[in-house]
Tab-separated table of C-alpha atoms and ligand atoms in Angstrom:
chain	number	residue	atom	x	y	z
A	1	MET	CA	-7.490	22.489	-6.271
A	2	LYS	CA	-7.581	21.519	-2.617
A	3	THR	CA	-10.435	19.309	-1.667
A	4	SER	CA	-12.134	20.910	1.274
A	5	GLN	CA	-12.524	18.727	4.307
A	6	ALA	CA	-16.281	18.590	3.996
A	7	ASP	CA	-16.176	17.683	0.298
A	8	PHE	CA	-13.581	15.018	0.970
A	9	LEU	CA	-15.492	13.406	3.804
A	10	GLU	CA	-18.678	13.455	1.748
A	11	THR	CA	-16.926	12.012	-1.294
A	12	ILE	CA	-15.322	9.197	0.651
A	13	ALA	CA	-18.525	8.561	2.611
A	14	LYS	CA	-20.332	8.098	-0.748
A	15	LYS	CA	-17.934	5.191	-1.366
A	16	SER	CA	-19.539	1.925	-2.454
A	17	ASP	CA	-21.402	1.223	0.765
A	18	GLY	CA	-21.781	4.878	1.711
A	19	ALA	CA	-20.447	3.999	5.127
A	20	GLU	CA	-19.136	6.847	7.252
A	21	LEU	CA	-15.372	7.114	7.689
A	22	ARG	CA	-14.109	5.468	10.866
A	23	GLY	CA	-11.526	8.006	11.902
A	24	ASP	CA	-11.836	11.209	13.908
A	25	TYR	CA	-11.326	14.015	11.374
A	26	THR	CA	-12.012	16.857	13.790
A	27	ASN	CA	-8.580	17.763	15.228
A	28	MET	CA	-6.343	17.876	12.167
A	29	THR	CA	-3.397	20.096	11.351
A	30	ALA	CA	-2.042	20.761	7.847
A	31	ASN	CA	-2.483	17.980	5.302
A	32	TYR	CA	-4.787	15.965	7.594
A	33	VAL	CA	-2.157	15.178	10.244
A	34	VAL	CA	-3.307	14.329	13.801
A	35	ASN	CA	-1.603	13.336	17.056
A	36	GLN	CA	-1.223	9.595	17.472
A	37	ASN	CA	-1.928	9.868	21.237
A	38	TRP	CA	-0.100	6.610	21.775
A	39	ALA	CA	-0.886	6.613	25.513
A	40	ASN	CA	-4.633	6.343	24.704
A	41	TYR	CA	-4.424	2.845	23.200
A	42	THR	CA	-6.047	0.255	25.481
A	43	GLU	CA	-4.515	-3.015	26.632
A	44	GLU	CA	-7.123	-4.786	24.487
A	45	GLU	CA	-5.877	-2.913	21.417
A	46	HIS	CA	-2.245	-3.771	22.164
A	47	ALA	CA	-3.307	-7.404	22.684
A	48	LEU	CA	-5.112	-7.437	19.307
A	49	TRP	CA	-2.019	-5.937	17.663
A	50	ARG	CA	0.090	-8.752	19.181
A	51	LYS	CA	-2.372	-11.345	17.878
A	52	LEU	CA	-2.405	-9.885	14.348
A	53	TYR	CA	1.376	-9.508	14.411
A	54	GLN	CA	1.904	-13.092	15.584
A	55	ARG	CA	-0.435	-14.519	12.928
A	56	GLN	CA	1.212	-12.627	10.094
A	57	SER	CA	4.774	-13.220	11.273
A	58	GLU	CA	4.288	-16.983	11.238
A	59	LEU	CA	3.293	-16.765	7.578
A	60	LEU	CA	6.207	-14.571	6.423
A	61	PRO	CA	9.064	-17.103	6.016
A	62	GLY	CA	9.088	-18.413	2.442
A	63	ARG	CA	6.490	-15.821	1.359
A	64	ALA	CA	7.617	-12.243	2.219
A	65	CYS	CA	10.683	-10.821	0.505
A	66	LYS	CA	13.792	-10.889	2.668
A	67	GLU	CA	14.080	-7.080	2.767
A	68	PHE	CA	10.661	-6.903	4.416
A	69	ILE	CA	11.394	-9.612	6.992
A	70	GLU	CA	14.768	-8.097	7.944
A	71	SER	CA	13.289	-4.599	8.379
A	72	LEU	CA	10.279	-5.837	10.347
A	73	ASN	CA	12.500	-7.812	12.706
A	74	ALA	CA	14.733	-4.766	13.218
A	75	LEU	CA	11.678	-2.654	14.087
A	76	ASP	CA	10.891	-5.028	16.954
A	77	VAL	CA	7.211	-4.012	17.299
A	78	SER	CA	5.650	-7.367	18.157
A	79	GLY	CA	4.806	-6.220	21.700
A	80	GLY	CA	2.088	-3.705	20.891
A	81	ILE	CA	0.966	-0.817	18.698
A	82	PRO	CA	4.166	1.119	17.887
A	83	ASP	CA	4.836	4.737	18.805
A	84	PHE	CA	5.170	6.501	15.419
A	85	GLU	CA	7.596	9.118	16.774
A	86	ALA	CA	9.977	6.415	17.989
A	87	THR	CA	9.902	4.709	14.588
A	88	SER	CA	10.324	8.034	12.749
A	89	ALA	CA	13.471	8.793	14.752
A	90	VAL	CA	15.111	5.603	13.440
A	91	LEU	CA	13.544	5.742	9.965
A	92	GLU	CA	14.670	9.325	9.381
A	93	LYS	CA	18.303	8.376	10.030
A	94	THR	CA	18.024	5.502	7.555
A	95	THR	CA	16.147	6.802	4.489
A	96	GLY	CA	14.974	10.273	5.540
A	97	TRP	CA	11.322	9.198	5.887
A	98	ARG	CA	9.027	9.960	8.786
A	99	ILE	CA	5.596	8.619	9.734
A	100	VAL	CA	2.718	11.100	10.003
A	101	ALA	CA	-0.374	10.071	11.959
A	102	VAL	CA	-3.645	10.444	10.050
A	103	PRO	CA	-7.291	9.716	10.963
A	104	GLY	CA	-7.658	7.282	8.036
A	105	LEU	CA	-8.044	7.754	4.285
A	106	ILE	CA	-7.103	11.302	3.274
A	107	PRO	CA	-7.561	13.213	-0.003
A	108	GLU	CA	-5.201	12.317	-2.819
A	109	LEU	CA	-3.644	15.794	-2.845
A	110	ASP	CA	-2.659	15.478	0.820
A	111	PHE	CA	-1.588	11.848	0.449
A	112	PHE	CA	0.677	12.565	-2.520
A	113	THR	CA	2.040	15.729	-0.856
A	114	HIS	CA	3.127	13.691	2.172
A	115	LEU	CA	4.789	11.007	0.019
A	116	ALA	CA	6.547	13.623	-2.109
A	117	ASN	CA	8.051	14.994	1.130
A	118	ARG	CA	9.092	11.598	2.564
A	119	ARG	CA	6.253	11.503	5.065
A	120	PHE	CA	4.260	8.247	5.142
A	121	PRO	CA	0.642	8.601	6.393
A	122	VAL	CA	-0.249	5.907	8.947
A	123	THR	CA	-3.777	5.571	10.292
A	124	VAL	CA	-4.012	5.836	14.098
A	125	TRP	CA	-6.954	3.496	14.821
A	126	LEU	CA	-6.869	-0.304	15.001
A	127	ARG	CA	-9.537	-2.639	13.575
A	128	THR	CA	-11.907	-4.518	15.907
A	129	PRO	CA	-11.347	-8.229	16.708
A	130	GLU	CA	-14.280	-9.069	14.386
A	131	GLU	CA	-12.342	-7.467	11.508
A	132	ALA	CA	-9.200	-9.531	12.068
A	133	ASP	CA	-9.418	-10.971	8.555
A	134	TYR	CA	-10.934	-8.180	6.512
A	135	LEU	CA	-11.688	-4.518	6.837
A	136	VAL	CA	-12.700	-1.895	4.313
A	137	GLU	CA	-10.440	1.031	5.252
A	138	PRO	CA	-6.727	0.696	6.039
A	139	ASP	CA	-6.028	0.669	9.787
A	140	VAL	CA	-2.769	1.033	11.744
A	141	PHE	CA	-1.962	-2.667	11.286
A	142	HIS	CA	-2.242	-2.491	7.494
A	143	ASP	CA	-0.437	0.841	7.210
A	144	TYR	CA	2.347	0.153	9.708
A	145	PHE	CA	2.921	-3.613	9.423
A	146	GLY	CA	2.320	-3.606	5.651
A	147	HIS	CA	3.988	-0.400	4.503
A	148	VAL	CA	6.561	0.850	7.053
A	149	PRO	CA	9.236	-1.913	6.945
A	150	LEU	CA	10.071	-1.377	3.255
A	151	LEU	CA	10.521	2.360	3.803
A	152	PHE	CA	13.868	1.291	5.277
A	153	ASN	CA	14.928	0.007	1.839
A	154	PRO	CA	16.693	2.905	0.081
A	155	ILE	CA	15.578	2.055	-3.475
A	156	PHE	CA	11.970	1.366	-2.464
A	157	ALA	CA	11.947	4.539	-0.329
A	158	ASN	CA	13.128	6.585	-3.343
A	159	HIS	CA	10.417	4.994	-5.485
A	160	ILE	CA	7.633	5.896	-3.065
A	161	GLN	CA	8.761	9.523	-3.001
A	162	GLU	CA	8.812	9.617	-6.824
A	163	TYR	CA	5.370	8.011	-6.786
A	164	GLY	CA	4.147	10.881	-4.585
A	165	LYS	CA	5.590	13.474	-6.972
A	166	GLY	CA	4.017	11.565	-9.861
A	167	GLY	CA	0.683	11.637	-8.078
A	168	LEU	CA	0.756	15.423	-7.816
A	169	LYS	CA	1.499	15.625	-11.564
A	170	ALA	CA	-1.182	13.029	-12.349
A	171	MET	CA	-3.800	15.218	-10.683
A	172	ASP	CA	-3.183	17.867	-13.356
A	173	LEU	CA	-2.902	15.316	-16.181
A	174	GLY	CA	-6.041	13.350	-15.355
A	175	GLY	CA	-3.962	10.215	-14.755
A	176	LEU	CA	-5.187	9.399	-11.249
A	177	ASP	CA	-7.039	6.220	-12.165
A	178	GLU	CA	-4.073	4.845	-14.087
A	179	LEU	CA	-1.649	5.739	-11.300
A	180	ALA	CA	-3.927	4.214	-8.667
A	181	ARG	CA	-3.806	0.911	-10.609
A	182	LEU	CA	-0.004	1.053	-10.607
A	183	TYR	CA	-0.008	1.697	-6.837
A	184	TRP	CA	-2.466	-1.120	-6.311
A	185	TYR	CA	-0.536	-3.719	-8.312
A	186	THR	CA	2.882	-2.805	-6.918
A	187	ILE	CA	2.957	-1.085	-3.504
A	188	GLU	CA	-0.211	-2.858	-2.333
A	189	PHE	CA	-0.227	-6.230	-4.157
A	190	GLY	CA	3.175	-6.569	-5.804
A	191	LEU	CA	5.358	-9.692	-6.030
A	192	ILE	CA	9.114	-9.839	-6.586
A	193	GLN	CA	11.488	-12.465	-7.996
A	194	SER	CA	14.014	-14.086	-5.652
A	195	PRO	CA	16.537	-16.942	-6.064
A	196	GLU	CA	14.131	-19.073	-4.021
A	197	GLY	CA	11.104	-18.164	-6.173
A	198	LEU	CA	8.358	-15.504	-6.101
A	199	ARG	CA	8.080	-13.458	-2.921
A	200	VAL	CA	5.712	-10.713	-1.683
A	201	TYR	CA	6.489	-7.013	-1.178
A	202	GLY	CA	2.943	-5.565	-1.492
A	203	ALA	CA	1.551	-4.204	1.807
A	204	GLY	CA	-2.007	-5.306	1.083
A	205	ILE	CA	-0.862	-8.924	0.864
A	206	LEU	CA	1.690	-8.760	3.700
A	207	SER	CA	-0.978	-7.520	6.131
A	208	SER	CA	-3.573	-10.080	4.992
A	209	GLY	CA	-3.756	-13.485	6.684
A	210	SER	CA	-5.371	-15.227	3.732
A	211	GLU	CA	-3.984	-13.540	0.619
A	212	LEU	CA	-0.378	-13.991	1.767
A	213	VAL	CA	-0.911	-17.753	1.489
A	214	TYR	CA	-3.149	-17.649	-1.606
A	215	CYS	CA	-1.018	-15.396	-3.838
A	216	LEU	CA	1.952	-17.795	-4.091
A	217	GLN	CA	-0.084	-20.925	-4.658
A	218	PRO	CA	-0.716	-22.039	-8.248
A	219	SER	CA	-4.268	-20.785	-8.803
A	220	LYS	CA	-6.567	-19.216	-11.367
A	221	SER	CA	-4.831	-15.894	-10.677
A	222	ARG	CA	-2.249	-14.665	-13.179
A	223	HIS	CA	1.398	-14.049	-12.196
A	224	ILE	CA	3.016	-11.978	-14.950
A	225	ALA	CA	6.067	-9.767	-15.302
A	226	LEU	CA	5.357	-6.102	-14.565
A	227	ASP	CA	4.996	-3.860	-17.589
A	228	VAL	CA	4.020	-0.419	-16.281
A	229	GLU	CA	1.776	0.623	-19.167
A	230	ARG	CA	-0.026	-2.726	-19.256
A	231	CYS	CA	-0.444	-2.557	-15.476
A	232	MET	CA	-1.949	0.940	-15.620
A	233	ARG	CA	-4.577	-0.356	-18.089
A	234	THR	CA	-5.590	-3.229	-15.795
A	235	LEU	CA	-8.652	-2.958	-13.575
A	236	TYR	CA	-8.407	-4.348	-10.040
A	237	LYS	CA	-10.652	-5.859	-7.399
A	238	PHE	CA	-10.660	-4.399	-3.907
A	239	ASP	CA	-12.907	-6.914	-2.199
A	240	SER	CA	-11.439	-10.250	-3.320
A	241	PHE	CA	-8.056	-11.833	-4.006
A	242	GLN	CA	-6.286	-10.279	-6.988
A	243	GLU	CA	-6.869	-12.024	-10.330
A	244	THR	CA	-3.505	-10.791	-11.576
A	245	TYR	CA	-0.250	-10.358	-9.635
A	246	PHE	CA	2.490	-8.329	-11.321
A	247	VAL	CA	6.041	-9.458	-10.631
A	248	ILE	CA	9.176	-7.283	-10.608
A	249	ARG	CA	12.750	-8.561	-10.922
A	250	ASP	CA	13.958	-6.271	-8.130
A	251	PHE	CA	13.237	-2.866	-6.581
A	252	GLN	CA	15.612	-1.182	-9.017
A	253	GLN	CA	13.315	-2.231	-11.857
A	254	LEU	CA	10.336	-0.698	-10.030
A	255	PHE	CA	12.263	2.556	-9.601
A	256	ASP	CA	13.642	2.638	-13.171
A	257	ASP	CA	10.417	1.625	-14.939
A	258	THR	CA	8.380	4.300	-13.147
A	259	ALA	CA	10.967	7.082	-13.540
A	260	PRO	CA	9.907	8.320	-17.022
A	261	ASP	CA	7.294	11.066	-17.445
A	262	PHE	CA	3.941	9.255	-17.705
A	263	THR	CA	2.184	11.920	-19.806
A	264	PRO	CA	2.441	10.099	-23.181
A	265	MET	CA	1.532	6.827	-21.459
A	266	TYR	CA	-1.635	8.340	-19.946
A	267	GLU	CA	-2.610	9.608	-23.417
A	268	ARG	CA	-2.101	6.192	-25.038
A	269	ILE	CA	-3.969	4.392	-22.253
A	270	LYS	CA	-6.939	6.724	-22.421
A	271	LYS	CA	-7.425	5.755	-26.059
A	272	GLN	CA	-7.830	2.078	-25.116
A	273	ALA	CA	-10.406	0.187	-23.093
A	274	PRO	CA	-9.225	-0.851	-19.614
A	275	LEU	CA	-8.251	-4.527	-19.317
A	276	PRO	CA	-10.293	-6.881	-17.132
A	277	ALA	CA	-8.464	-7.976	-13.968
A	278	ASN	CA	-7.892	-11.532	-15.241
A	279	SER	CA	-6.553	-10.677	-18.729
A	280	LEU	CA	-3.624	-12.494	-20.303
A	281	LEU	CA	-2.279	-10.757	-23.414
A	282	LYS	CA	-0.498	-12.367	-26.374
A	283	GLY	CA	3.119	-13.050	-25.498
A	284	GLU	CA	2.622	-12.758	-21.755
A	285	VAL	CA	4.120	-15.664	-19.823
A	286	GLU	CA	2.581	-17.056	-16.643
A	287	LEU	CA	5.307	-17.035	-13.959
A	288	LEU	CA	3.553	-19.394	-11.581
A	289	CYS	CA	1.595	-22.017	-13.462
A	290	PRO	CA	-1.556	-23.444	-11.899
B	301	LIG	N1	-5.065	7.919	2.374
B	301	LIG	N2	-4.355	7.489	4.548
B	301	LIG	C1	-4.390	7.133	3.243
B	301	LIG	N3	-3.773	6.010	2.846
B	301	LIG	C2	-3.778	5.626	1.536
B	301	LIG	O1	-3.200	4.584	1.179
B	301	LIG	C3	-4.464	6.424	0.597
B	301	LIG	C4	-5.097	7.587	1.054
B	301	LIG	N4	-5.755	8.369	0.179
B	301	LIG	C5	-5.822	8.090	-1.228
B	301	LIG	C6	-5.146	6.816	-1.594
B	301	LIG	N5	-4.487	6.072	-0.724
B	301	LIG	C7	-5.219	6.280	-2.989
B	301	LIG	O2	-6.202	6.965	-3.738
B	301	LIG	C8	-3.878	6.423	-3.702
B	301	LIG	O3	-3.951	5.852	-4.976
B	301	LIG	C9	-3.538	7.854	-3.806
B	302	LIG	FE1	-1.944	0.514	1.862
C-alpha cells in the first residue's frame, strides 16, 4: 500500500520531537526523487562541506575499512558538495548503481524500491554549521560521505540491493522493525575485521566526528560477532553512541548471512522479547575488551 505523501509527511513529522521535516517535498517526481540543483549550493555550503570532509578524513586512517578509504579517495570530492550526476556516471560503470536526489527521509516503500533497483537516495540539503556534530535527519554529508563510497564495492553493492528487495518483502511480512535493526547495526553502525584489527564500514559512524573515535576504543559498549537473528532482536539507540557494535569477518559474510529468506526468522523473533541494546548473551565473546 503506497503511503500517500501527506500521510508520510505527517507520520514522519510526528516523530519523537514532532519536528517538521527539513526538506522541500513539493517538487517530487516518482518515488520522491527531486533535482539536486547543484548550481544552487552557496559558497558557504561548499565551505562547510570542505570543513566536515577535512575533519572526517583526518580520522579515517586506522579506523575506516580500507575499501571505504580507497573509494572515497577515488571519488575526489573534498573540494565541495559533489554533483550526484557526475558521481552516478562513474558509479554506474563500476557496480551499476546510481544516486537519486531526495528531499530527505522518504517512505520505506520508496526507499526500498530505489535500493532494489540500484538507486541510492541521497538527501540534497546540507546541515547548518551549528549541527556539525549532530543532526536528527540524514543530510547530504551523511548520505554521500557515509554511504556512497562503499557502493563501489561489488559485494557490498550486491548486499544493499538484496537488502532493498528484502525490505519490500518485509513490508508484507511485518518484518520492518527487525529489518531496520539489521540495517542499523550493519549499514549504519557496522564494524568489520581486518588484519590490523577492527575497522568501521557503517555510514552512521563514518560520518560522525565523535563516534568514529569512540567505537574502536575499549569502552562499556559491546563488540560482538554478527549473528543476523540475534542482531534483528536487538534494540538500538538513535541519539547516543551504540551500546553494541556487531562485527563481520568480511563483506561476503554480510552478503551470505542475509541471503536466506527471513520469513521463519521473523516468526521466531516475534515470539521473543526484543533484547536491550547492551545485552551480552551466553557464549558471546567480546571482540574488543574494555
Ligand atoms: N529515507 N532518504 C532516506 N534515507 C534513509 O536512510 C531512509 C529513508 N527512509 C526510511 C529508512 N531509511 C529506514 O526506515 C530504513 O530502515 C528503511
Ligand atoms: Fe544512513
